[in-house]
PDB file of C-alpha atoms in Angstrom:
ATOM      1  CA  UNK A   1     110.808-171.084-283.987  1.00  0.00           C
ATOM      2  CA  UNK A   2     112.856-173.577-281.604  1.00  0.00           C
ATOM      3  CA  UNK A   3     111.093-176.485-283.190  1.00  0.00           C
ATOM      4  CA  UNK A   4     111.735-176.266-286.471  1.00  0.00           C
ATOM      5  CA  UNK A   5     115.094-175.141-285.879  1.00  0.00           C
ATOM      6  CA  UNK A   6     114.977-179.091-283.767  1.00  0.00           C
ATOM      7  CA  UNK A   7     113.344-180.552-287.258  1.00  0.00           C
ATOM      8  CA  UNK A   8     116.218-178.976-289.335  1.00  0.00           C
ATOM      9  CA  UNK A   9     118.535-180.950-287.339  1.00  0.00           C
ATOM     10  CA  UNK A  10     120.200-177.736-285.500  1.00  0.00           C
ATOM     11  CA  UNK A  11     120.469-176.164-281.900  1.00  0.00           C
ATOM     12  CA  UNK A  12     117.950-173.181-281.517  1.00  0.00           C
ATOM     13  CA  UNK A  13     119.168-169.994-279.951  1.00  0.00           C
ATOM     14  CA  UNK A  14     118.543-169.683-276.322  1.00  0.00           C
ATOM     15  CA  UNK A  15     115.206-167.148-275.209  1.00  0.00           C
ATOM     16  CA  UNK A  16     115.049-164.179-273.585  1.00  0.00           C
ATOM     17  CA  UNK A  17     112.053-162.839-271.798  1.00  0.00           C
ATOM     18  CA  UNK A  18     111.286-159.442-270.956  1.00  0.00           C
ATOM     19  CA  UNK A  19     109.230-157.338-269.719  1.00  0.00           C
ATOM     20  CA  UNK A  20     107.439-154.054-270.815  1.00  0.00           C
ATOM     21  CA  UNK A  21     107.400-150.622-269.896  1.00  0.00           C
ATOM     22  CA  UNK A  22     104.993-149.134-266.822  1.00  0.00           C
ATOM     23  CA  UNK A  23     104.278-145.692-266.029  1.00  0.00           C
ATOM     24  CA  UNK A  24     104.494-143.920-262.605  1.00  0.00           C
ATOM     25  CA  UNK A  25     101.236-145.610-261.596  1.00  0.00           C
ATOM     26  CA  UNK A  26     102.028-149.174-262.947  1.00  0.00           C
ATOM     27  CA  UNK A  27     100.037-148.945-266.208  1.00  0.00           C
ATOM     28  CA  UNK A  28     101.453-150.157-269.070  1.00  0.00           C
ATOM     29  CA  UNK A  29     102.507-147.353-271.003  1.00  0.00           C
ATOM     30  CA  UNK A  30     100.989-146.976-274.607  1.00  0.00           C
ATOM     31  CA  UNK A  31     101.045-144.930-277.359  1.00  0.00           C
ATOM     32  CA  UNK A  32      97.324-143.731-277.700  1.00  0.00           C
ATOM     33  CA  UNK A  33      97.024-142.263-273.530  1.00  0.00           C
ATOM     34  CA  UNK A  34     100.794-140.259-274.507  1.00  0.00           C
ATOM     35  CA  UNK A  35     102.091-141.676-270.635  1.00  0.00           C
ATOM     36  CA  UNK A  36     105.238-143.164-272.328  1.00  0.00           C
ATOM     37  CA  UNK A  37     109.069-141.370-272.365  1.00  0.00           C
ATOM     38  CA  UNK A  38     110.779-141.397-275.742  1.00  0.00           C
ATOM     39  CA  UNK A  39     114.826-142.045-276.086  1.00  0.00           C
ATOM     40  CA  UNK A  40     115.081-138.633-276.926  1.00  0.00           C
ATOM     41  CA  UNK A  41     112.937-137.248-273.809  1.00  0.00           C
ATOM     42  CA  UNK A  42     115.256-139.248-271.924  1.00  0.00           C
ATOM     43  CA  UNK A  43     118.597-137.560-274.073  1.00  0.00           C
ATOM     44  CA  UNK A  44     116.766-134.373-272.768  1.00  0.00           C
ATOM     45  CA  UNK A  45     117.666-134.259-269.265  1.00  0.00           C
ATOM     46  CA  UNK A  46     120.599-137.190-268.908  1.00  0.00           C
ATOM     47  CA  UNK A  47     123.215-138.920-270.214  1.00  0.00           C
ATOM     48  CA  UNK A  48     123.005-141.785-272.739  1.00  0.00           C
ATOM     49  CA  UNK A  49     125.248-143.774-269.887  1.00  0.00           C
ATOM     50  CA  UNK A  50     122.153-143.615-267.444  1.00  0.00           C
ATOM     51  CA  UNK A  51     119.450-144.321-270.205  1.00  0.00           C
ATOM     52  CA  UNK A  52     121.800-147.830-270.991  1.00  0.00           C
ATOM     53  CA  UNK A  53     122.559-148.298-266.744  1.00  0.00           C
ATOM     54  CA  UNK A  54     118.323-148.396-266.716  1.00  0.00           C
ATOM     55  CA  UNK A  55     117.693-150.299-269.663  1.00  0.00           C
ATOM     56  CA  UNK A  56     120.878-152.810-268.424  1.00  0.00           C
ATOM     57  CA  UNK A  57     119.198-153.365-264.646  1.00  0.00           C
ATOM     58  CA  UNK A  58     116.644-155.415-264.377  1.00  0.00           C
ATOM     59  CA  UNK A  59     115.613-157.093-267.683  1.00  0.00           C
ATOM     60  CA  UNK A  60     113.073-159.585-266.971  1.00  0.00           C
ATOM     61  CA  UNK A  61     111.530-157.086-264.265  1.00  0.00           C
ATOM     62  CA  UNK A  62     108.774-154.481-265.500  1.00  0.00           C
ATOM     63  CA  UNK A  63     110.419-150.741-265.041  1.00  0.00           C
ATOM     64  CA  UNK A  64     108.598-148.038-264.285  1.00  0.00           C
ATOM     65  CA  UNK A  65     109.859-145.539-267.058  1.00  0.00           C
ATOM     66  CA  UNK A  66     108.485-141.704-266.444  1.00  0.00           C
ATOM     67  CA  UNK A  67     110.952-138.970-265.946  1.00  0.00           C
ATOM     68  CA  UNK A  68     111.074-139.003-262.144  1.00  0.00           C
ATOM     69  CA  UNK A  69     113.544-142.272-262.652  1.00  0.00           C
ATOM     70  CA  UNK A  70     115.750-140.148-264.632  1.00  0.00           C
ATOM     71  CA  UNK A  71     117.659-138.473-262.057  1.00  0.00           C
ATOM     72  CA  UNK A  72     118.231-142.008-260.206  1.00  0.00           C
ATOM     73  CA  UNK A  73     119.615-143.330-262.885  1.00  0.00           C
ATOM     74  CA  UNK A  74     121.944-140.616-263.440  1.00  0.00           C
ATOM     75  CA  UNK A  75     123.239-140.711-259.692  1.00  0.00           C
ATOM     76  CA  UNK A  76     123.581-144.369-259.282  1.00  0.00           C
ATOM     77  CA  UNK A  77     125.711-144.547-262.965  1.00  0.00           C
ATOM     78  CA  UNK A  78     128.178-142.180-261.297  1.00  0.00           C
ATOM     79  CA  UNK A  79     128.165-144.260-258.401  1.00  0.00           C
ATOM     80  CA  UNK A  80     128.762-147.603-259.934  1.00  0.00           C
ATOM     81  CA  UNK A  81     131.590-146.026-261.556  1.00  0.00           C
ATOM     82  CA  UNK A  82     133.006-144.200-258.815  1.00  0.00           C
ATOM     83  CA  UNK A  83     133.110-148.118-257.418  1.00  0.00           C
ATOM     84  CA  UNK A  84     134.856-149.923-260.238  1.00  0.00           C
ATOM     85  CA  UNK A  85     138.677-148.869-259.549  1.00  0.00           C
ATOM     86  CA  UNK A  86     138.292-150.547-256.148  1.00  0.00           C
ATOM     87  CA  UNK A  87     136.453-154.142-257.273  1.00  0.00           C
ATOM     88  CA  UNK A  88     138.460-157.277-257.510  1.00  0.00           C
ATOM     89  CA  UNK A  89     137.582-158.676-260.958  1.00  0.00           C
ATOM     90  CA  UNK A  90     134.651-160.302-260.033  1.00  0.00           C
ATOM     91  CA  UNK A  91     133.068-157.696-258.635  1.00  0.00           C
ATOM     92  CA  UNK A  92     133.977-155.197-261.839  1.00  0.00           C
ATOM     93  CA  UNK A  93     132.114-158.182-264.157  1.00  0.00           C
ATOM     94  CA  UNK A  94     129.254-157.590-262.255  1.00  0.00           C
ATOM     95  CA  UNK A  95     129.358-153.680-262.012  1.00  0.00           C
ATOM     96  CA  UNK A  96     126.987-152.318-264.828  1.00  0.00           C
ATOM     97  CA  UNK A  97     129.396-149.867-266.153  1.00  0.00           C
ATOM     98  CA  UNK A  98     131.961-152.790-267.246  1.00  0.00           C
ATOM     99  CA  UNK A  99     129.221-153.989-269.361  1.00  0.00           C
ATOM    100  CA  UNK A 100     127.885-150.430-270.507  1.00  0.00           C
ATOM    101  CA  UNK A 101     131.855-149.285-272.028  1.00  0.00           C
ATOM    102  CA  UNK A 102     132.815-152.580-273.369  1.00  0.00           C
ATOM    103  CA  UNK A 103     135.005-153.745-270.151  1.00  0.00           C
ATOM    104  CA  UNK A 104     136.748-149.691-270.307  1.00  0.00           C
ATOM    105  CA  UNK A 105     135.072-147.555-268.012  1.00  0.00           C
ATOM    106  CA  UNK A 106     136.461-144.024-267.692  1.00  0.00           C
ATOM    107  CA  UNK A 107     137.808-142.554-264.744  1.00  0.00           C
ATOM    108  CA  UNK A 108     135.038-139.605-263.849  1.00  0.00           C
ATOM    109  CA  UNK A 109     135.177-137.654-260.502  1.00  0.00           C
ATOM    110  CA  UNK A 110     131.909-136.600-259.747  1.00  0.00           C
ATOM    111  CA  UNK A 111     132.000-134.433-257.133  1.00  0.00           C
ATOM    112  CA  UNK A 112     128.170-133.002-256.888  1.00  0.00           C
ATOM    113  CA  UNK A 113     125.139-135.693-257.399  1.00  0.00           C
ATOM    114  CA  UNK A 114     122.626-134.793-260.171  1.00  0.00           C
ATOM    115  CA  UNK A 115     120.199-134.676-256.985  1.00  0.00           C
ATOM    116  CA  UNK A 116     121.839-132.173-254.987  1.00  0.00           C
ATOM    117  CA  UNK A 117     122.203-129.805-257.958  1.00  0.00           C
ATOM    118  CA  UNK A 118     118.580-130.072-259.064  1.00  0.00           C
ATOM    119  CA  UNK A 119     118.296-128.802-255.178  1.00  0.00           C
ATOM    120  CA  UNK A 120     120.825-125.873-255.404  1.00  0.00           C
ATOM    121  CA  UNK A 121     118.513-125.565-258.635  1.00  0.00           C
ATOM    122  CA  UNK A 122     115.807-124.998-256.472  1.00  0.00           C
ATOM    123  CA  UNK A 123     116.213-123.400-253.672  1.00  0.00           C
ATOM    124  CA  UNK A 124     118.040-120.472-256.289  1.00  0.00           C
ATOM    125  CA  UNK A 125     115.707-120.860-259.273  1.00  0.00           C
ATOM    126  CA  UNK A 126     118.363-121.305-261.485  1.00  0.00           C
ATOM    127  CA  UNK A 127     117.404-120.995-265.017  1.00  0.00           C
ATOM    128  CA  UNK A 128     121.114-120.660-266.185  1.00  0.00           C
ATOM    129  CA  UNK A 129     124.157-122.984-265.865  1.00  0.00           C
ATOM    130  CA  UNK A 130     125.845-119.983-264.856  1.00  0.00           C
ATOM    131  CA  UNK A 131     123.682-119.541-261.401  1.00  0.00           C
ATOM    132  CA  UNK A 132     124.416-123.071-260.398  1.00  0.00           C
ATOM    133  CA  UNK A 133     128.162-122.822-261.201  1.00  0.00           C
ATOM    134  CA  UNK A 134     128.359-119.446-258.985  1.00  0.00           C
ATOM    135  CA  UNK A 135     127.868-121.686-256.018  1.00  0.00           C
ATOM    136  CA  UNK A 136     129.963-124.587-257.121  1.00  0.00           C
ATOM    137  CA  UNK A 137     132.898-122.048-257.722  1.00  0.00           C
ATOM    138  CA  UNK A 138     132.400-120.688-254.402  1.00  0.00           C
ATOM    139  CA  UNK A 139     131.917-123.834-252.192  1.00  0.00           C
ATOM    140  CA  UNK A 140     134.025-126.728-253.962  1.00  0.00           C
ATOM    141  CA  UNK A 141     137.449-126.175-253.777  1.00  0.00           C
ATOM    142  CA  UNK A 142     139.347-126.543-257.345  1.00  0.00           C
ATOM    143  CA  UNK A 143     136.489-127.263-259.609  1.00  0.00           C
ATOM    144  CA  UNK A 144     135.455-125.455-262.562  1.00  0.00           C
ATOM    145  CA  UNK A 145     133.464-126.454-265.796  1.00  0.00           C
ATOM    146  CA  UNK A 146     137.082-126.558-267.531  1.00  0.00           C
ATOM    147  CA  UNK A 147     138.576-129.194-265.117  1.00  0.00           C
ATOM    148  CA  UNK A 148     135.019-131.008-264.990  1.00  0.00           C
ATOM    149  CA  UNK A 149     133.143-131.267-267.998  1.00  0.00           C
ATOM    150  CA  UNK A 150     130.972-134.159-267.266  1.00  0.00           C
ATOM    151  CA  UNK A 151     129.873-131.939-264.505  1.00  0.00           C
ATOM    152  CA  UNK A 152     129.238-128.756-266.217  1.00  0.00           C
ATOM    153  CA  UNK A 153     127.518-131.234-268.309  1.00  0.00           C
ATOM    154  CA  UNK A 154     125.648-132.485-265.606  1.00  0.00           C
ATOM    155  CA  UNK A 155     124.581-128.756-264.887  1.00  0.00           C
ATOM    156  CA  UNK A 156     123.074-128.475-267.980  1.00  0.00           C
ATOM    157  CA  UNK A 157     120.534-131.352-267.702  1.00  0.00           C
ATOM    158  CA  UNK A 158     119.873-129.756-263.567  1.00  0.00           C
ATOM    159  CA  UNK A 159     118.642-127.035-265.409  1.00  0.00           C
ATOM    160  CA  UNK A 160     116.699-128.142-267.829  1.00  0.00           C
ATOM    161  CA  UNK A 161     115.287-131.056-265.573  1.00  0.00           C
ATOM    162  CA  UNK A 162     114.467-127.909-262.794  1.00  0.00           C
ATOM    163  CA  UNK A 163     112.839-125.628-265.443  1.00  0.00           C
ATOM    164  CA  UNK A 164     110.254-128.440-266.820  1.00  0.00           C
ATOM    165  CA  UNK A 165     109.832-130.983-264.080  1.00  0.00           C
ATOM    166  CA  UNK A 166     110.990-129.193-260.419  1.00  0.00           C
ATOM    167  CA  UNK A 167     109.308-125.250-260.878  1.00  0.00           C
ATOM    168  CA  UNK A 168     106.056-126.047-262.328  1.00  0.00           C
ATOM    169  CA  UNK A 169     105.692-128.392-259.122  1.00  0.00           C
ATOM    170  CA  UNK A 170     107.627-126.106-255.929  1.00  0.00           C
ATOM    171  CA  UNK A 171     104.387-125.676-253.361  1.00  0.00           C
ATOM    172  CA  UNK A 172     105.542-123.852-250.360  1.00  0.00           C
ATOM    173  CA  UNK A 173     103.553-123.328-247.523  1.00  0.00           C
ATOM    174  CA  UNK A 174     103.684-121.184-243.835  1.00  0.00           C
ATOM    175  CA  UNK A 175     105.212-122.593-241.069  1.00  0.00           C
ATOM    176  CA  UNK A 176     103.064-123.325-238.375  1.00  0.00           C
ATOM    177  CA  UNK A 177     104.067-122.182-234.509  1.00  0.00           C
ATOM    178  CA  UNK A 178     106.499-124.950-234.168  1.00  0.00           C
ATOM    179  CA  UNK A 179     108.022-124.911-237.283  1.00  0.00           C
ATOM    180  CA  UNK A 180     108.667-121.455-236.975  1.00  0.00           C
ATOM    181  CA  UNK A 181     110.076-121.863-233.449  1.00  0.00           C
ATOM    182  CA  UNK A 182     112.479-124.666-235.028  1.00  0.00           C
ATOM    183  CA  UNK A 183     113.479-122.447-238.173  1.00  0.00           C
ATOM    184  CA  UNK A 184     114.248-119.877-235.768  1.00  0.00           C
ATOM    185  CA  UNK A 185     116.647-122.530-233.960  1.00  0.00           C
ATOM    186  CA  UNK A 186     117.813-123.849-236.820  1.00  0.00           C
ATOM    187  CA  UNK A 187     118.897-119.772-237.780  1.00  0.00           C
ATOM    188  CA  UNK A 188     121.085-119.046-234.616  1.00  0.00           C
ATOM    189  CA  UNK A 189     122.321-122.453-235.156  1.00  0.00           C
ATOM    190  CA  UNK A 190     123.584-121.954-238.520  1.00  0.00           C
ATOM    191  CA  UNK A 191     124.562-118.324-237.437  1.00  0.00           C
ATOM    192  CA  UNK A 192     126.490-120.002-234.577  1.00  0.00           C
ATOM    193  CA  UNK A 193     128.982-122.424-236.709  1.00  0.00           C
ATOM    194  CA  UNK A 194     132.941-121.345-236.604  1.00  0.00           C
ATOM    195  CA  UNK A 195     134.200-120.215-239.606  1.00  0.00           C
ATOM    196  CA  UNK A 196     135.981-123.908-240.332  1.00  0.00           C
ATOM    197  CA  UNK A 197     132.510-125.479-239.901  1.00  0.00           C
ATOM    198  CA  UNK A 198     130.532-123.451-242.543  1.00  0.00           C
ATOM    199  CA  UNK A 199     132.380-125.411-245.197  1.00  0.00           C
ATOM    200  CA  UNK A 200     131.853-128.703-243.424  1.00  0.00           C
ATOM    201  CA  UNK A 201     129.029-130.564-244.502  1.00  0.00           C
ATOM    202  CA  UNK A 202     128.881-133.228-241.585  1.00  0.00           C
ATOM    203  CA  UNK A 203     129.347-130.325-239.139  1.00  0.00           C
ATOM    204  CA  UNK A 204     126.485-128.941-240.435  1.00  0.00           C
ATOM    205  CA  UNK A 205     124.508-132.225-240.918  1.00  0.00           C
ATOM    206  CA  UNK A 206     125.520-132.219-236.575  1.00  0.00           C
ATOM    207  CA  UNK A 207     124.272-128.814-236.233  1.00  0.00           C
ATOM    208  CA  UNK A 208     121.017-129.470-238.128  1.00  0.00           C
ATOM    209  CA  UNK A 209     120.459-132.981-235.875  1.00  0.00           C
ATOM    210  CA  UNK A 210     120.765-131.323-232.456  1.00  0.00           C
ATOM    211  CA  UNK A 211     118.063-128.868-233.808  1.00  0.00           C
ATOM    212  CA  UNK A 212     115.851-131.355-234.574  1.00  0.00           C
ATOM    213  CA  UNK A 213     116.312-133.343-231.604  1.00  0.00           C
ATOM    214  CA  UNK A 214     115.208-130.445-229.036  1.00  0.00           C
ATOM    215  CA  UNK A 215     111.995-130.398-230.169  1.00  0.00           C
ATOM    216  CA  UNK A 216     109.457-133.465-229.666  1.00  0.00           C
ATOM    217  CA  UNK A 217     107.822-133.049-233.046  1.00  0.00           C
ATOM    218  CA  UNK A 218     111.153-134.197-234.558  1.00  0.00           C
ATOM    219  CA  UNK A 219     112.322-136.879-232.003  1.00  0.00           C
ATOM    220  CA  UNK A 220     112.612-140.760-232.815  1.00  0.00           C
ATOM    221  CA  UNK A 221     112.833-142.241-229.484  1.00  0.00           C
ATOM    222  CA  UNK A 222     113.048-145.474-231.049  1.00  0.00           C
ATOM    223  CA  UNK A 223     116.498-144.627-232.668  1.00  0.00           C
ATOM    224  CA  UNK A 224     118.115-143.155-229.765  1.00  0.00           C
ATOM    225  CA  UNK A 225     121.994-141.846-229.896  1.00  0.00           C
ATOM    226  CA  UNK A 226     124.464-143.921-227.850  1.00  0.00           C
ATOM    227  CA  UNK A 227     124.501-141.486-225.381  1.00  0.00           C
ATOM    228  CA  UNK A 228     120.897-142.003-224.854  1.00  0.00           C
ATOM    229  CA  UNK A 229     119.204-138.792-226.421  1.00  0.00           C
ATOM    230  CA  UNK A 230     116.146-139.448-228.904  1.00  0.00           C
ATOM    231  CA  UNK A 231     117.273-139.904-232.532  1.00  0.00           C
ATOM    232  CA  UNK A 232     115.825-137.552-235.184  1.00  0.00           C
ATOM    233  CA  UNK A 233     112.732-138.355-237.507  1.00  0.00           C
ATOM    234  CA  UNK A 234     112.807-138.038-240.767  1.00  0.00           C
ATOM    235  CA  UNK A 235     110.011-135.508-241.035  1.00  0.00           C
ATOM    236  CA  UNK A 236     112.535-132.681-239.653  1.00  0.00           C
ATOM    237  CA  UNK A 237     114.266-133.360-243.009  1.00  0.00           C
ATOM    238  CA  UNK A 238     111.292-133.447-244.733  1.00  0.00           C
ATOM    239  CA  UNK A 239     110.247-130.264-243.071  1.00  0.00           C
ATOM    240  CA  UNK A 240     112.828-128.328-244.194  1.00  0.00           C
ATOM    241  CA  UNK A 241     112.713-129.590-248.107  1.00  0.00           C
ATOM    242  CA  UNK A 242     108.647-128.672-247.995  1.00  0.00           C
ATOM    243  CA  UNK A 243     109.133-125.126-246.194  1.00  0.00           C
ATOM    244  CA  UNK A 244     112.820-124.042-247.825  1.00  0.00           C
ATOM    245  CA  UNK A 245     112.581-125.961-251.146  1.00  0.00           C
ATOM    246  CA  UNK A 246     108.914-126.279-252.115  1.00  0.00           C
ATOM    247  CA  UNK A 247     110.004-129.934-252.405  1.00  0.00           C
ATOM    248  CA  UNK A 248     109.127-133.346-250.839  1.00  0.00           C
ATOM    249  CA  UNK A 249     112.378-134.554-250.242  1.00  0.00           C
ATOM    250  CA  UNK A 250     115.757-133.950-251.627  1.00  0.00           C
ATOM    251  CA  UNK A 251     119.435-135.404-250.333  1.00  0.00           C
ATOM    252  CA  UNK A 252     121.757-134.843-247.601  1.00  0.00           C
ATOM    253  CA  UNK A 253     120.772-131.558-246.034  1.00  0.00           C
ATOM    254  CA  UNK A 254     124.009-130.743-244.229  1.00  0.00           C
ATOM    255  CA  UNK A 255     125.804-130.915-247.943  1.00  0.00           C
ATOM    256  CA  UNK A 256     122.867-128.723-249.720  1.00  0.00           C
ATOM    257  CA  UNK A 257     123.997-126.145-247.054  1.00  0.00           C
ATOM    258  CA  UNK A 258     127.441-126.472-247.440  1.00  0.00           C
ATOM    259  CA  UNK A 259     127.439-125.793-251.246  1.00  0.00           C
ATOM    260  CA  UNK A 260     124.684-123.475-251.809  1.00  0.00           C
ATOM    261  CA  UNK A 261     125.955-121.477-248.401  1.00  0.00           C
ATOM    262  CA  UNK A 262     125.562-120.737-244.887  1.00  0.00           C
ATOM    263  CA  UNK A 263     124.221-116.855-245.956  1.00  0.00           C
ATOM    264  CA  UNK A 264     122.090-118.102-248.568  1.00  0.00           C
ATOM    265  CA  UNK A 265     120.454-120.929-246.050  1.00  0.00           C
ATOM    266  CA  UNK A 266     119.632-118.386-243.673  1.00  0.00           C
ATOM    267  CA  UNK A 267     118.048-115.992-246.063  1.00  0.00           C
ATOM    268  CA  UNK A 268     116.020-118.863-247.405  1.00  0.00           C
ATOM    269  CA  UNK A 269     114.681-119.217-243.753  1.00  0.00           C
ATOM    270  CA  UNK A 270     114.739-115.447-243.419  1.00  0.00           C
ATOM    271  CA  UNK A 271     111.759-115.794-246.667  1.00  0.00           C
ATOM    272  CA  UNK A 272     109.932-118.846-245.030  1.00  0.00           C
ATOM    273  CA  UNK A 273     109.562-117.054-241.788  1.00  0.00           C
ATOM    274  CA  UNK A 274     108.262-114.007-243.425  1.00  0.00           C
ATOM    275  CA  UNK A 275     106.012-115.451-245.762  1.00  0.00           C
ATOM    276  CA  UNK A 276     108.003-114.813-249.046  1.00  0.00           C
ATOM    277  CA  UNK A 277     108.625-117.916-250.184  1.00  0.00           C
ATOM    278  CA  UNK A 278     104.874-119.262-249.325  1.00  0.00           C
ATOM    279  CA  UNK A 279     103.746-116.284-251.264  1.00  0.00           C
ATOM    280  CA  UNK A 280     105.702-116.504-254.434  1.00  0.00           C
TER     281      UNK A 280
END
């Protein structure tokens, strides 16, 4: 096509290459094997602003598309926005979102990720917005679907994401004799917080690190604290997701426990101590 636009005497457009779709395990998705994710799939459980953030990132790179990218792409388009008010110029050019609303982003606050509710989703097997917003109202000061409707919104698609794509997958399992002993710590710990703490999710991210640092399972002696002590591994976190969650992994821990609650945490590791959970 850009030679005979040359023989006609004119300037041919400039090319674009790009790349396909992949699924989770780098096959090209097609049709006939059903391994692809429609627009509307996608509409399903997230905003068209995340479908165009993915589509916008990364054009001449193959994407994975399957429907663990969705909630990614929801999190980082709130975060690229949350950004934009404080870039110089060049900096907004080169934020997504400028391009994605036509150089007028809107001013969103966010204040829960689409990750952390699909947690609160699961530890409470919420089925109904009105479960997760019971915690929200309790545990975020000055919210409410009326003053946040991108975020009651966004409770919506946690739900539906949790009821097709988390529930079907939760595996819990028993604790073995050191998992129970840290569970146990992690209880007294929680139990132990002052009143001003039990809202504070970096107080609680502190109280969760010292448990995890007293026992050698947990320690990363290659990341030690200034003061010496061994850092903490990432499997405690991972621990906790696998026997409180049913989940491999999952954000912040400290702020899951500050929204979905101090009594509820505890009664979560009440179940995994007892066998509840494990058992269904």
């Amino acid at each position: 096509s850009s030679q005979i636009c040359r023989v006609l005497g004119g300037d041919p457009p400039e090319g674009f290459n790009y790349e396909l779709f992949l699924d989770e395990n780098g096959q090209k998705i097609s049709k006939s094997k059903g391994n692809g994710l429609t627009i509307e799939e996608w509409l399903t459980y997230a905003s068209p602003e995340s479908l165009s953030l993915f589509m916008f990132q990364r054009p001449k790179a193959a994407k994975r598309l399957y429907f663990d990218v969705i909630p990614k792409a929801v999190d980082e388009y709130f975060s690229f926005l949350d950004a934009y008010p404080g870039q110089a110029v060049d900096q907004r050019l080169g934020n997504p979102v400028w391009h994605i609303h036509s150089g007028t982003p809107p001013s969103i606050d966010m204040p829960i990720a689409f990750a952390m509710l699909l947690n609160l989703a699961a530890a409470s097997n919420a089925h109904d917005k009105s479960v997760l917003w019971g915690f929200i109202l309790r545990h975020v000061a000055g919210v409410t679907p009326e003053t946040h409707p991108k975020l009651d919104e966004l409770v919506g698609y946690a739900v539906r994401y949790y009821d097709d794509f988390v529930a079907p997958t939760k595996v819990f399992r028993v604790p073995d004799d050191v998992e129970r002993e840290a569970l146990l710590a992690l209880d007294a710990s929680l139990a132990a917080l002052d009143a001003a703490d039990t809202r504070d999710p970096d107080a609680i991210q502190n109280a969760i690190y010292e448990v995890g640092r007293s026992f050698e399972r947990y320690q990363d002696r290659d990341k030690a604290s200034p003061d010496g002590r061994p850092g903490v591994a990432l499997a405690w976190f991972a621990t906790l997701y696998r026997l409180l969650l049913g989940m491999e992994r999952g954000p912040r821990f400290g702020s899951f426990v500050a929204i979905y609650g101090i009594p509820e945490t505890r009664t979560l590791i009440a179940r995994a101590l007892d066998g509840t959970l494990a058992a269904g």
